[in-house]
Amino acid sequence: MQFGIFTVSDITPDPTTGRTPTEAERIKAVLAIAQKAEEVGLDVFALGEHHNPPFFSSSPTTTLGYLAAKTQKLQLSTSTTLITTNDPVKIAEDFAMLQHLAEGRVDLMMGRGNTGPVYPWFGKDIRDGIELAVENYALLRQLWREDVVNWEGKFRTPLQGFTSTPRPLDGVPPFVWHGSIRSPQIAEQAAYYGDGFFHNHIFWPPEHTQRMVEFYRRRFEHYGHGSADQAIVGLGGQVFMRRNSQDALAEFRPYFDVAPVYGHGPSLEEFSSQTPLTVGSPEQVIERTLGFRDYVGDYQRQLFLIDHAGLPLKTVLEQLDLLGEEVVPVLRREFAALKPAHVPDAPTHASLVAAAGGAKDATVHAPADSVTGQAR
């Protein structure tokens, strides 16, 4: 099972000091957080995509490309890539390039996002959101799997004799997760292709997450990709820890109370009882996280949100130390002991290459020089 962290890249005031970090400070902080994640033994770092304040991450592949050069083992992912408003051609090119730079340590999460105005900013209509997600992803898959693409659809100009470059590393595209909180159509899309399904798992009660994951698993089996319990599932979650649970509650409360996403509503205790938010000791985080399996079954990836709501970098790095030293080693051992042998691990580049029969050079050599037009 893979463990890691994800960030939505928010720039939020620290309610205990009143200070808001600059974009430059927040970007540097996220780079430090990702590198610390590898240092403490986590498997995955995932970065969101937003095109509006208070977020900075408008170009996740740029940031992940930098991190590819600064890390050795860390799997680099997104949370999420906007399949609705990005051009599938550009997604194909950017992530294939990142895949080469990271020597395969790349996957991505497709999603529609939760910011309605992003659609007109990129010339799209939010009412077409589901249709855009379906059509754009179908084109993306074709671009990664066919050397020469002829294509025509509803939302994009046609392609004739087009080759996306670079080609996927070793002839194998990055693994794709489909992220959704409330859209069964996206779970259906993940199941149809045999891709992974990731549930944000932060703001909703367990019963909702259970229904979405169960639906995906049933449809995964329906499409012939394996039994329902072999479907590839990922979960989010948010934690805040101190060695003493009362210290954790006292320290996190001012951040929770004014957080843009859930502040000014239910109390910290109420929200924690109704959602997977866990604020307490490492032992409490372990117990709560192990309990996720009770309602989603055996799953392959667990990502924690630990850096939003204005928490300072020093505090986030301390959270990573606790995750790496006290929480994740226990979770690895306990989840591994519970997982049946027929349930697969999370896909990696190496496992995908092996399943494809080995690596191959996917380079496409044009018959003529594209600059001079002269045959080679």
Short mmCIF file of C-alpha atoms in Angstrom, two decimals:
data_model
loop_
_atom_site.label_atom_id
_atom_site.label_comp_id
_atom_site.label_asym_id
_atom_site.label_seq_id
_atom_site.Cartn_x
_atom_site.Cartn_y
_atom_site.Cartn_z
CA MET A 1 0.00 0.00 0.00
CA GLN A 2 1.20 3.50 -0.82
CA PHE A 3 1.17 6.32 1.73
CA GLY A 4 1.74 9.95 1.01
CA ILE A 5 0.50 13.50 1.22
CA PHE A 6 -1.40 15.82 -1.06
CA THR A 7 -1.69 19.58 -1.12
CA VAL A 8 -4.24 21.93 -2.62
CA SER A 9 -1.64 24.78 -2.66
CA ASP A 10 -3.75 27.28 -0.71
CA ILE A 11 -2.24 30.52 0.56
CA THR A 12 -4.11 31.09 3.80
CA PRO A 13 -3.44 33.48 6.73
CA ASP A 14 -2.12 31.92 9.91
CA PRO A 15 -4.91 32.77 12.38
CA THR A 16 -2.52 32.67 15.34
CA THR A 17 -0.24 35.37 13.91
CA GLY A 18 -2.42 37.10 11.30
CA ARG A 19 0.35 36.75 8.71
CA THR A 20 -0.27 35.46 5.19
CA PRO A 21 2.71 33.91 3.39
CA THR A 22 3.69 35.24 0.00
CA GLU A 23 3.35 33.10 -3.11
CA ALA A 24 7.14 32.70 -3.19
CA GLU A 25 7.21 31.54 0.43
CA ARG A 26 4.36 29.10 -0.07
CA ILE A 27 5.89 27.62 -3.22
CA LYS A 28 9.21 27.09 -1.44
CA ALA A 29 7.38 25.57 1.51
CA VAL A 30 5.60 23.02 -0.68
CA LEU A 31 8.93 22.03 -2.25
CA ALA A 32 10.38 21.52 1.23
CA ILE A 33 7.33 19.50 2.28
CA ALA A 34 7.60 17.18 -0.72
CA GLN A 35 11.31 16.54 -0.14
CA LYS A 36 10.68 15.95 3.55
CA ALA A 37 8.00 13.40 2.61
CA GLU A 38 10.63 11.35 0.81
CA GLU A 39 13.10 11.81 3.65
CA VAL A 40 10.69 10.32 6.22
CA GLY A 41 9.85 7.36 3.99
CA LEU A 42 6.52 8.27 2.42
CA ASP A 43 5.72 7.02 -1.08
CA VAL A 44 3.68 9.72 -2.82
CA PHE A 45 3.46 13.48 -3.15
CA ALA A 46 0.44 14.88 -5.03
CA LEU A 47 -0.16 18.49 -6.02
CA GLY A 48 -3.45 20.12 -7.00
CA GLU A 49 -4.27 22.41 -9.91
CA HIS A 50 -5.99 25.77 -9.48
CA HIS A 51 -6.09 28.93 -11.57
CA ASN A 52 -7.26 31.46 -9.02
CA PRO A 53 -6.30 32.96 -5.67
CA PRO A 54 -5.81 31.88 -2.93
CA PHE A 55 -3.97 29.01 -4.68
CA PHE A 56 -0.62 29.06 -6.45
CA SER A 57 -0.47 25.74 -8.31
CA SER A 58 -1.55 26.62 -11.84
CA SER A 59 1.16 24.44 -13.41
CA PRO A 60 1.66 21.24 -11.40
CA THR A 61 3.96 19.61 -13.95
CA THR A 62 6.45 22.47 -13.59
CA THR A 63 6.63 21.94 -9.84
CA LEU A 64 6.72 18.16 -10.15
CA GLY A 65 9.48 18.39 -12.76
CA TYR A 66 11.60 20.30 -10.25
CA LEU A 67 10.85 17.71 -7.60
CA ALA A 68 11.77 14.91 -9.99
CA ALA A 69 15.31 16.29 -9.97
CA LYS A 70 15.37 16.65 -6.19
CA THR A 71 14.03 13.23 -5.22
CA GLN A 72 14.97 9.62 -5.88
CA LYS A 73 12.02 7.40 -4.92
CA LEU A 74 9.01 9.64 -4.40
CA GLN A 75 6.03 8.97 -6.67
CA LEU A 76 4.88 12.29 -8.14
CA SER A 77 1.20 12.80 -8.79
CA THR A 78 -1.54 15.40 -9.04
CA SER A 79 -4.66 16.08 -7.03
CA THR A 80 -6.11 16.89 -9.51
CA THR A 81 -5.43 17.58 -13.19
CA LEU A 82 -8.41 19.37 -14.73
CA ILE A 83 -9.49 17.09 -17.57
CA THR A 84 -12.37 19.44 -18.40
CA THR A 85 -10.55 22.70 -19.10
CA ASN A 86 -7.06 21.53 -20.09
CA ASP A 87 -6.35 20.53 -23.68
CA PRO A 88 -5.87 16.74 -23.77
CA VAL A 89 -3.01 17.22 -26.23
CA LYS A 90 -1.15 19.38 -23.72
CA ILE A 91 -1.84 16.94 -20.90
CA ALA A 92 -0.46 14.10 -23.04
CA GLU A 93 2.70 16.06 -23.84
CA ASP A 94 3.32 17.48 -20.37
CA PHE A 95 2.92 14.25 -18.44
CA ALA A 96 4.87 12.14 -20.93
CA MET A 97 7.70 14.66 -20.59
CA LEU A 98 7.44 14.55 -16.80
CA GLN A 99 7.40 10.77 -16.95
CA HIS A 100 10.77 10.79 -18.77
CA LEU A 101 12.28 13.35 -16.39
CA ALA A 102 11.17 11.37 -13.33
CA GLU A 103 12.20 8.00 -14.84
CA GLY A 104 8.66 6.71 -14.50
CA ARG A 105 7.84 8.00 -11.00
CA VAL A 106 4.69 9.70 -12.25
CA ASP A 107 0.95 9.15 -12.23
CA LEU A 108 -1.90 11.62 -12.27
CA MET A 109 -5.40 12.14 -10.98
CA MET A 110 -8.05 13.39 -13.38
CA GLY A 111 -10.90 15.50 -12.09
CA ARG A 112 -13.33 18.29 -12.86
CA GLY A 113 -12.19 20.50 -9.99
CA ASN A 114 -14.44 22.46 -7.67
CA THR A 115 -14.07 26.00 -9.03
CA GLY A 116 -16.94 26.82 -11.36
CA PRO A 117 -15.49 30.02 -12.91
CA VAL A 118 -12.50 28.08 -14.31
CA TYR A 119 -14.69 26.90 -17.19
CA PRO A 120 -15.25 30.28 -18.89
CA TRP A 121 -11.67 31.29 -18.14
CA PHE A 122 -10.62 28.50 -20.50
CA GLY A 123 -13.44 28.95 -22.96
CA LYS A 124 -15.62 26.11 -21.65
CA ASP A 125 -19.16 25.83 -20.30
CA ILE A 126 -19.62 24.29 -16.86
CA ARG A 127 -22.83 22.67 -18.07
CA ASP A 128 -20.64 20.50 -20.31
CA GLY A 129 -18.48 19.36 -17.40
CA ILE A 130 -19.24 15.64 -17.50
CA GLU A 131 -19.23 15.47 -21.31
CA LEU A 132 -15.90 17.30 -21.41
CA ALA A 133 -14.41 14.89 -18.88
CA VAL A 134 -15.54 11.87 -20.91
CA GLU A 135 -14.50 13.14 -24.34
CA ASN A 136 -11.20 14.70 -23.29
CA TYR A 137 -10.08 11.61 -21.42
CA ALA A 138 -10.94 9.33 -24.32
CA LEU A 139 -8.74 11.50 -26.55
CA LEU A 140 -5.92 11.54 -23.99
CA ARG A 141 -5.86 7.75 -23.88
CA GLN A 142 -5.75 7.60 -27.65
CA LEU A 143 -2.88 10.10 -27.80
CA TRP A 144 -0.84 8.01 -25.38
CA ARG A 145 -1.58 4.67 -27.00
CA GLU A 146 -1.55 5.41 -30.74
CA ASP A 147 1.46 6.85 -32.55
CA VAL A 148 -0.62 8.63 -35.17
CA VAL A 149 -4.03 9.96 -34.16
CA ASN A 150 -6.95 10.96 -36.35
CA TRP A 151 -9.73 12.27 -34.17
CA GLU A 152 -12.87 14.38 -34.23
CA GLY A 153 -15.13 15.30 -31.32
CA LYS A 154 -17.55 17.88 -30.01
CA PHE A 155 -15.37 20.20 -27.96
CA ARG A 156 -12.06 20.44 -29.78
CA THR A 157 -10.79 21.04 -33.28
CA PRO A 158 -10.10 17.74 -35.13
CA LEU A 159 -6.68 16.11 -35.27
CA GLN A 160 -5.30 14.64 -38.48
CA GLY A 161 -2.14 12.55 -38.54
CA PHE A 162 -1.07 13.94 -35.15
CA THR A 163 1.69 12.41 -33.00
CA SER A 164 2.00 13.53 -29.40
CA THR A 165 5.63 13.89 -28.30
CA PRO A 166 7.47 12.70 -26.40
CA ARG A 167 5.95 9.25 -26.48
CA PRO A 168 5.29 7.62 -23.08
CA LEU A 169 8.38 6.25 -21.37
CA ASP A 170 9.02 2.59 -22.28
CA GLY A 171 5.82 2.66 -24.33
CA VAL A 172 3.65 2.71 -21.18
CA PRO A 173 1.48 5.73 -20.28
CA PRO A 174 1.32 7.00 -16.70
CA PHE A 175 -1.28 5.34 -14.51
CA VAL A 176 -4.44 7.42 -14.12
CA TRP A 177 -6.62 7.88 -11.06
CA HIS A 178 -10.02 9.55 -11.45
CA GLY A 179 -10.84 11.79 -8.51
CA SER A 180 -14.40 12.56 -7.55
CA ILE A 181 -16.29 13.50 -4.43
CA ARG A 182 -19.87 13.27 -5.64
CA SER A 183 -20.07 12.37 -9.37
CA PRO A 184 -20.89 8.71 -10.09
CA GLN A 185 -20.22 9.41 -13.79
CA ILE A 186 -16.53 9.86 -12.95
CA ALA A 187 -16.48 6.63 -10.92
CA GLU A 188 -18.12 4.97 -13.93
CA GLN A 189 -15.40 6.36 -16.21
CA ALA A 190 -12.66 5.00 -13.95
CA ALA A 191 -14.34 1.60 -13.87
CA TYR A 192 -14.88 1.48 -17.64
CA TYR A 193 -11.18 1.87 -18.36
CA GLY A 194 -9.94 -0.16 -15.40
CA ASP A 195 -8.26 2.93 -13.96
CA GLY A 196 -7.99 3.90 -10.32
CA PHE A 197 -10.67 5.75 -8.37
CA PHE A 198 -9.68 8.29 -5.71
CA HIS A 199 -12.14 9.71 -3.21
CA ASN A 200 -11.16 12.98 -1.54
CA HIS A 201 -12.62 11.63 1.74
CA ILE A 202 -12.30 14.86 3.70
CA PHE A 203 -15.60 16.70 3.84
CA TRP A 204 -18.12 13.84 3.61
CA PRO A 205 -19.34 11.20 6.08
CA PRO A 206 -18.07 7.63 5.70
CA GLU A 207 -21.42 6.46 4.32
CA HIS A 208 -21.06 8.69 1.28
CA THR A 209 -17.51 7.52 0.57
CA GLN A 210 -18.64 3.92 1.00
CA ARG A 211 -21.42 4.33 -1.60
CA MET A 212 -19.11 5.92 -4.16
CA VAL A 213 -16.38 3.30 -3.75
CA GLU A 214 -18.87 0.42 -3.81
CA PHE A 215 -20.39 1.75 -7.03
CA TYR A 216 -16.93 1.99 -8.65
CA ARG A 217 -16.03 -1.52 -7.52
CA ARG A 218 -19.24 -3.03 -8.93
CA ARG A 219 -18.73 -1.31 -12.28
CA PHE A 220 -15.03 -2.29 -12.38
CA GLU A 221 -16.10 -5.93 -12.11
CA HIS A 222 -18.93 -5.40 -14.62
CA TYR A 223 -16.42 -4.27 -17.25
CA GLY A 224 -14.30 -7.37 -16.77
CA HIS A 225 -11.19 -5.90 -15.17
CA GLY A 226 -11.27 -8.26 -12.20
CA SER A 227 -13.34 -8.89 -9.12
CA ALA A 228 -14.77 -5.92 -7.24
CA ASP A 229 -12.24 -6.25 -4.44
CA GLN A 230 -9.39 -6.00 -6.98
CA ALA A 231 -10.41 -2.51 -8.10
CA ILE A 232 -7.78 0.20 -7.50
CA VAL A 233 -8.95 2.60 -4.80
CA GLY A 234 -7.31 5.61 -3.18
CA LEU A 235 -8.49 7.74 -0.27
CA GLY A 236 -7.67 11.17 1.04
CA GLY A 237 -7.88 12.25 4.64
CA GLN A 238 -6.77 15.01 6.95
CA VAL A 239 -4.85 14.64 10.18
CA PHE A 240 -3.23 16.82 12.80
CA MET A 241 -1.13 15.21 15.51
CA ARG A 242 0.67 15.87 18.71
CA ARG A 243 1.87 13.18 21.09
CA ASN A 244 -0.85 14.25 23.49
CA SER A 245 -4.33 14.43 21.94
CA GLN A 246 -5.39 17.44 24.01
CA ASP A 247 -2.37 19.37 22.75
CA ALA A 248 -3.35 18.51 19.18
CA LEU A 249 -6.90 19.75 19.69
CA ALA A 250 -5.81 22.97 21.33
CA GLU A 251 -3.21 23.76 18.66
CA PHE A 252 -5.35 22.90 15.64
CA ARG A 253 -8.60 24.50 16.83
CA PRO A 254 -7.82 28.10 15.76
CA TYR A 255 -6.84 26.86 12.29
CA PHE A 256 -9.99 24.79 11.97
CA ASP A 257 -12.30 27.53 13.22
CA VAL A 258 -11.43 30.00 10.45
CA ALA A 259 -10.36 27.67 7.63
CA PRO A 260 -11.99 28.78 4.33
CA VAL A 261 -13.20 25.27 3.54
CA TYR A 262 -14.84 24.28 6.82
CA GLY A 263 -14.52 27.12 9.30
CA HIS A 264 -17.43 29.04 10.80
CA GLY A 265 -19.57 25.89 10.77
CA PRO A 266 -19.68 22.77 12.97
CA SER A 267 -17.27 22.60 15.88
CA LEU A 268 -14.00 20.74 15.52
CA GLU A 269 -15.42 17.89 17.59
CA GLU A 270 -18.61 17.70 15.52
CA PHE A 271 -16.76 17.78 12.22
CA SER A 272 -14.29 15.12 13.39
CA SER A 273 -17.13 12.83 14.42
CA GLN A 274 -18.94 13.20 11.09
CA THR A 275 -15.97 13.07 8.69
CA PRO A 276 -12.54 11.37 8.53
CA LEU A 277 -10.75 14.44 9.96
CA THR A 278 -8.58 13.11 12.79
CA VAL A 279 -7.00 15.45 15.33
CA GLY A 280 -5.21 13.71 18.16
CA SER A 281 -2.30 11.43 18.98
CA PRO A 282 -0.44 9.20 16.49
CA GLU A 283 -2.21 6.21 18.03
CA GLN A 284 -5.60 7.79 17.32
CA VAL A 285 -4.61 8.51 13.72
CA ILE A 286 -3.50 4.88 13.28
CA GLU A 287 -6.75 3.53 14.72
CA ARG A 288 -8.94 5.87 12.66
CA THR A 289 -7.07 5.19 9.41
CA LEU A 290 -7.18 1.43 9.87
CA GLY A 291 -10.93 1.82 10.26
CA PHE A 292 -11.26 3.17 6.70
CA ARG A 293 -10.87 -0.40 5.47
CA ASP A 294 -14.10 -1.32 7.26
CA TYR A 295 -16.20 0.67 4.80
CA VAL A 296 -14.13 0.78 1.57
CA GLY A 297 -12.40 -2.60 1.68
CA ASP A 298 -8.74 -3.18 0.89
CA TYR A 299 -7.36 -0.19 -0.94
CA GLN A 300 -4.08 0.84 -2.52
CA ARG A 301 -3.27 4.46 -1.72
CA GLN A 302 -3.76 6.67 1.33
CA LEU A 303 -2.91 10.37 1.03
CA PHE A 304 -3.08 12.82 3.93
CA LEU A 305 -3.68 16.56 3.77
CA ILE A 306 -1.48 18.19 6.38
CA ASP A 307 -0.49 21.61 5.07
CA HIS A 308 -3.56 23.75 4.55
CA ALA A 309 -5.61 26.22 6.64
CA GLY A 310 -2.56 28.41 7.27
CA LEU A 311 -0.45 25.92 9.20
CA PRO A 312 3.17 27.12 9.27
CA LEU A 313 5.90 25.14 7.55
CA LYS A 314 7.60 24.19 10.82
CA THR A 315 4.39 22.59 12.06
CA VAL A 316 3.84 20.72 8.79
CA LEU A 317 7.36 19.30 8.88
CA GLU A 318 6.72 18.12 12.44
CA GLN A 319 3.58 16.38 11.21
CA LEU A 320 5.66 14.61 8.58
CA ASP A 321 8.11 13.40 11.22
CA LEU A 322 5.23 11.88 13.17
CA LEU A 323 3.78 10.29 10.04
CA GLY A 324 7.10 8.82 8.98
CA GLU A 325 8.31 7.67 12.37
CA GLU A 326 5.20 6.57 14.23
CA VAL A 327 2.15 6.30 12.00
CA VAL A 328 2.99 4.97 8.54
CA PRO A 329 5.24 2.07 9.66
CA VAL A 330 2.37 0.70 11.75
CA LEU A 331 -0.18 1.27 8.99
CA ARG A 332 2.03 -0.51 6.46
CA ARG A 333 2.36 -3.53 8.68
CA GLU A 334 -1.30 -3.71 9.67
CA PHE A 335 -2.75 -3.13 6.19
CA ALA A 336 -0.33 -5.65 4.66
CA ALA A 337 -1.34 -8.29 7.18
CA LEU A 338 -5.03 -7.78 6.34
CA LYS A 339 -4.77 -7.65 2.54
CA PRO A 340 -5.65 -10.90 0.70
CA ALA A 341 -3.08 -12.16 -1.79
CA HIS A 342 -5.36 -11.64 -4.81
CA VAL A 343 -5.80 -7.91 -4.13
CA PRO A 344 -3.23 -5.99 -6.22
CA ASP A 345 -0.79 -3.37 -5.01
CA ALA A 346 -0.92 0.17 -6.32
CA PRO A 347 0.32 0.28 -9.93
CA THR A 348 3.81 1.64 -10.56
CA HIS A 349 5.72 2.24 -13.76
CA ALA A 350 7.67 -0.97 -13.20
CA SER A 351 4.51 -3.06 -12.69
CA LEU A 352 2.83 -1.51 -15.74
CA VAL A 353 5.88 -2.19 -17.91
CA ALA A 354 5.96 -5.79 -16.71
CA ALA A 355 2.25 -6.20 -17.47
CA ALA A 356 2.87 -4.86 -20.98
CA GLY A 357 5.50 -7.52 -21.64
CA GLY A 358 8.51 -5.33 -21.05
CA ALA A 359 9.83 -1.93 -22.01
CA LYS A 360 10.02 -0.78 -25.60
CA ASP A 361 11.41 2.26 -27.36
CA ALA A 362 8.28 4.19 -28.31
CA THR A 363 10.09 6.91 -30.26
CA VAL A 364 8.37 7.88 -33.50
CA HIS A 365 10.83 8.86 -36.23
CA ALA A 366 9.29 11.13 -38.86
CA PRO A 367 10.02 10.23 -42.49
CA ALA A 368 11.20 13.75 -43.25
CA ASP A 369 12.88 16.57 -41.40
CA SER A 370 10.10 18.81 -40.13
CA VAL A 371 12.24 21.92 -40.53
CA THR A 372 13.70 21.50 -44.00
CA GLY A 373 11.21 19.04 -45.42
CA GLN A 374 14.06 16.94 -46.75
CA ALA A 375 13.99 13.18 -46.42
CA ARG A 376 16.53 11.73 -44.04
#
